[in-house]
XYZ file of C-alpha atoms in Angstrom:
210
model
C 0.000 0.000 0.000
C 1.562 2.753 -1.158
C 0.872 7.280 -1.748
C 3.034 9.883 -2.124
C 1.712 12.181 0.768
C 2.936 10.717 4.272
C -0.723 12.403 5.348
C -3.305 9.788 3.379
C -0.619 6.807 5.157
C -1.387 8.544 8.392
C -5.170 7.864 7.788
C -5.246 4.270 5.866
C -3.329 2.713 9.523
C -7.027 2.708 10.455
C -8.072 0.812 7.946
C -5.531 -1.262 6.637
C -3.445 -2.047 9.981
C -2.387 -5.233 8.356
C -0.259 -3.931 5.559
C 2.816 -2.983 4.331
C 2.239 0.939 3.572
C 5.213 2.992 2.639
C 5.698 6.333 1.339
C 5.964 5.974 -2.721
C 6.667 8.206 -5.659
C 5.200 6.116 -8.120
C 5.799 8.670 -11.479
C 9.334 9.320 -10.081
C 10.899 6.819 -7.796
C 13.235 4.057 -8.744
C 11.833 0.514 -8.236
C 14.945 -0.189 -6.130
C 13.704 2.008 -3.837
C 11.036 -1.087 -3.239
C 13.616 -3.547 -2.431
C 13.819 -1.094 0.845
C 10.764 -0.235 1.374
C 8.729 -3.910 0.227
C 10.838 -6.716 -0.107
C 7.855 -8.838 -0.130
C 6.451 -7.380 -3.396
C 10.132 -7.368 -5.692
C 9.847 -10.624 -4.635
C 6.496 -11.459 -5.601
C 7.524 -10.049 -9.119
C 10.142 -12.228 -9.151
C 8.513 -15.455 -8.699
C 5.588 -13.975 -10.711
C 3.132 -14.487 -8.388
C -0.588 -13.600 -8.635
C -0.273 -9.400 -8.146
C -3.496 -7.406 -8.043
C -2.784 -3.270 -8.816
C -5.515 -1.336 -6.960
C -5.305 1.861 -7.906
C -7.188 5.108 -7.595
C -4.769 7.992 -9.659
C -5.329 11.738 -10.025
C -6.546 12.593 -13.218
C -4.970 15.935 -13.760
C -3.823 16.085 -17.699
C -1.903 19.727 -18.194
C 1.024 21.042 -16.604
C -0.367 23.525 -14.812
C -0.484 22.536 -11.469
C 2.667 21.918 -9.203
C 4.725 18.994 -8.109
C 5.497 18.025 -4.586
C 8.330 20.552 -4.375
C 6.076 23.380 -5.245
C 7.594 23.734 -9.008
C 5.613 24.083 -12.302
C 4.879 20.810 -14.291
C 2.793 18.582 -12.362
C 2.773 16.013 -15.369
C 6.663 16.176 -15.740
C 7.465 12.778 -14.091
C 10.216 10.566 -14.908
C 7.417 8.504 -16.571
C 6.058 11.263 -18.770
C 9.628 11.439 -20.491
C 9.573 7.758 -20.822
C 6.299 7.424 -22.627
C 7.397 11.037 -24.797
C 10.545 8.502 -25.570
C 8.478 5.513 -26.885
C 6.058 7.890 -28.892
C 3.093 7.888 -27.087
C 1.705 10.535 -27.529
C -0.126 13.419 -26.443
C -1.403 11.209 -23.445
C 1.581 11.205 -21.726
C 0.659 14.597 -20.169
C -2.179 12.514 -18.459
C -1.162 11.872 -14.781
C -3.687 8.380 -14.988
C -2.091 7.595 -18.265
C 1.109 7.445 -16.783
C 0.214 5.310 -13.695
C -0.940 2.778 -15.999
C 2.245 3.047 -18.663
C 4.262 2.485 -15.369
C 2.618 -0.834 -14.620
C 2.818 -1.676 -18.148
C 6.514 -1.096 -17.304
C 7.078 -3.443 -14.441
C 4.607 -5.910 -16.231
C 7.190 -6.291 -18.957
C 10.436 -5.528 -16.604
C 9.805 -9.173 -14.610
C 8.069 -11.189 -17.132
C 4.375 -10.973 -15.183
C 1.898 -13.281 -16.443
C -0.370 -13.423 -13.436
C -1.169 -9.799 -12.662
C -4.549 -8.057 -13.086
C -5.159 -4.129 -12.688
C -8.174 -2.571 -11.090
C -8.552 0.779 -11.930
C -10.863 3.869 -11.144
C -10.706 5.997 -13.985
C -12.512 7.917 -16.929
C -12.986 5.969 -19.771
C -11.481 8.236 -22.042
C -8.057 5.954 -22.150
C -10.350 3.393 -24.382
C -12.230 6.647 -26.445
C -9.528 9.154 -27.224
C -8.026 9.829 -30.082
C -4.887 11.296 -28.057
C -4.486 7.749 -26.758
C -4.481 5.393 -29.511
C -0.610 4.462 -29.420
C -1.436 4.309 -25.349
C -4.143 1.606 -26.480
C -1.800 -0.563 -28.693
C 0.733 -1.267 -26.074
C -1.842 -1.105 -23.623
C -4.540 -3.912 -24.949
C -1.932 -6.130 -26.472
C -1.070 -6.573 -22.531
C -4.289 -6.463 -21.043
C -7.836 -7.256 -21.877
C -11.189 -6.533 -20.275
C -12.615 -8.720 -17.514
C -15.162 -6.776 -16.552
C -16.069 -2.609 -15.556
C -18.774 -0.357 -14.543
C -19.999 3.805 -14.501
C -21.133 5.821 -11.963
C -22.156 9.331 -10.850
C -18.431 10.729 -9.777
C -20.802 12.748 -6.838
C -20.571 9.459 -4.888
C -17.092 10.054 -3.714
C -16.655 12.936 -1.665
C -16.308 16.528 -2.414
C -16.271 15.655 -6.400
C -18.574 16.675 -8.816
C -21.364 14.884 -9.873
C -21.760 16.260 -13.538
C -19.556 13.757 -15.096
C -18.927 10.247 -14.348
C -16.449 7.416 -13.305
C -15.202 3.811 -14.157
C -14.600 0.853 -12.396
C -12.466 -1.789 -14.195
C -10.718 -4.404 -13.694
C -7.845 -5.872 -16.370
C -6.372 -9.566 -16.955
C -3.077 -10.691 -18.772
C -3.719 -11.176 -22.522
C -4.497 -9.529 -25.639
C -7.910 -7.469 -25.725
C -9.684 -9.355 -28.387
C -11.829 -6.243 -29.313
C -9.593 -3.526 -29.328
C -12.677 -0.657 -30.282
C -15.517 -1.570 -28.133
C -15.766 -1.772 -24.607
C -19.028 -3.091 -22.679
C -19.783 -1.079 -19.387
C -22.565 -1.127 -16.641
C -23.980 1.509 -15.542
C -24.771 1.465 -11.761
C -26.225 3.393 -8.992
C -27.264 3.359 -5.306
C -30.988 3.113 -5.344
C -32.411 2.513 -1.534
C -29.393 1.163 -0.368
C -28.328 -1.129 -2.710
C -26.131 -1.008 -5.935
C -27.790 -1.798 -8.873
C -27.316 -2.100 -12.800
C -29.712 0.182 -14.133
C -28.539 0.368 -17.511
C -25.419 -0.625 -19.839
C -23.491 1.402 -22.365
C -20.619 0.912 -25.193
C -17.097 2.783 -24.525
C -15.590 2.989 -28.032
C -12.794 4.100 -30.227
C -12.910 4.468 -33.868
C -8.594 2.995 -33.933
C -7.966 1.365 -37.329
C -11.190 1.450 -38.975
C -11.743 3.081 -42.344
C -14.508 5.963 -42.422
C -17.549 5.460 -44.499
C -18.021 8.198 -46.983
């Protein structure tokens, strides 16, 4: 378990008193810095053992904010100039974009055949035109198991005129690389339910009818 602010680790001891939490640049640290900091988890790469990435990443996409330092260039991670590197595109000024590239990273680094990623997102990473290239690492790697929508309102202190994904990614080649089935949930009395379904798509590769 693992944040950059030492604040949010502060908090999760409540919840999470069981784990191994640890202060974590993951746009800018090295992954030796994890031999330190979890041994147990370089070593669960190594023996590729079954690895579940949770992950909940800002979604800022310019670089206008600031970093942790307090400079300009919130998006200028040591990931962003890998993925400007390998041609990626205009993406790689996505801070969610680049969490993802990075697992893509270790994913390839140690071999990892057994690893899934669950992800809260926007779906715009499977719509986009700015992240096709994104998409053909990304789906030769990983393909859909399953994902849902919501209002965004239902986390705190966000917005609720846009909304949110849920979804969770196995090893293997995405068979379907321009359609993407989602549910669309809510909290009705209590309960989550499906209350309708929609298609995420992307119009990659396909020749326009004139």
């Amino acid at each position: 378990c693992s944040t950059l602010e030492q604040a949010e680790l502060d908090i999760s001891k409540n919840y999470n008193k069981e784990s191994t939490s640890f202060q974590f640049d993951f746009l800018n640290d090295s992954l030796d810095d994890l031999k330190v900091k979890a041994p147990g988890l370089i070593e669960a790469f190594e023996l590729n053992k079954p690895i579940v990435f949770f992950l909940n990443p800002p979604y800022a996409g310019t670089n206008s904010g600031t970093n942790k330092s307090g400079s300009k260039g919130l998006c200028l991670t040591k990931i962003n100039n890998e993925m400007k590197k390998n041609n990626i595109g205009a993406c790689s000024q996505n801070l969610y974009a680049q969490f993802i590239y990075r697992l893509l990273l270790i994913k390839e680094k140690y071999n990892l055949s057994n690893c899934c990623i669950s992800l809260f997102s926007p779906t715009s990473f499977l719509s986009a035109p700015s992240f096709k290239k994104f998409r053909d690492k990304f789906l030769n790697n990983f393909a859909l198991n399953n994902a849902c929508q919501f209002n965004a309102g239902h986390f705190a202190n966000v917005s609720a005129s846009w909304g949110i994904s849920f979804s969770i990614w196995k090893c293997g080649a995405q068979i379907d690389k321009n359609n993407f089935s989602y549910k669309l949930i809510d909290n009705i009395d209590g309960e989550i339910k499906i209350i309708n379904s929609k298609i995420v798509y992307n119009l990659d590769n396909t020749t326009p009818i004139i």
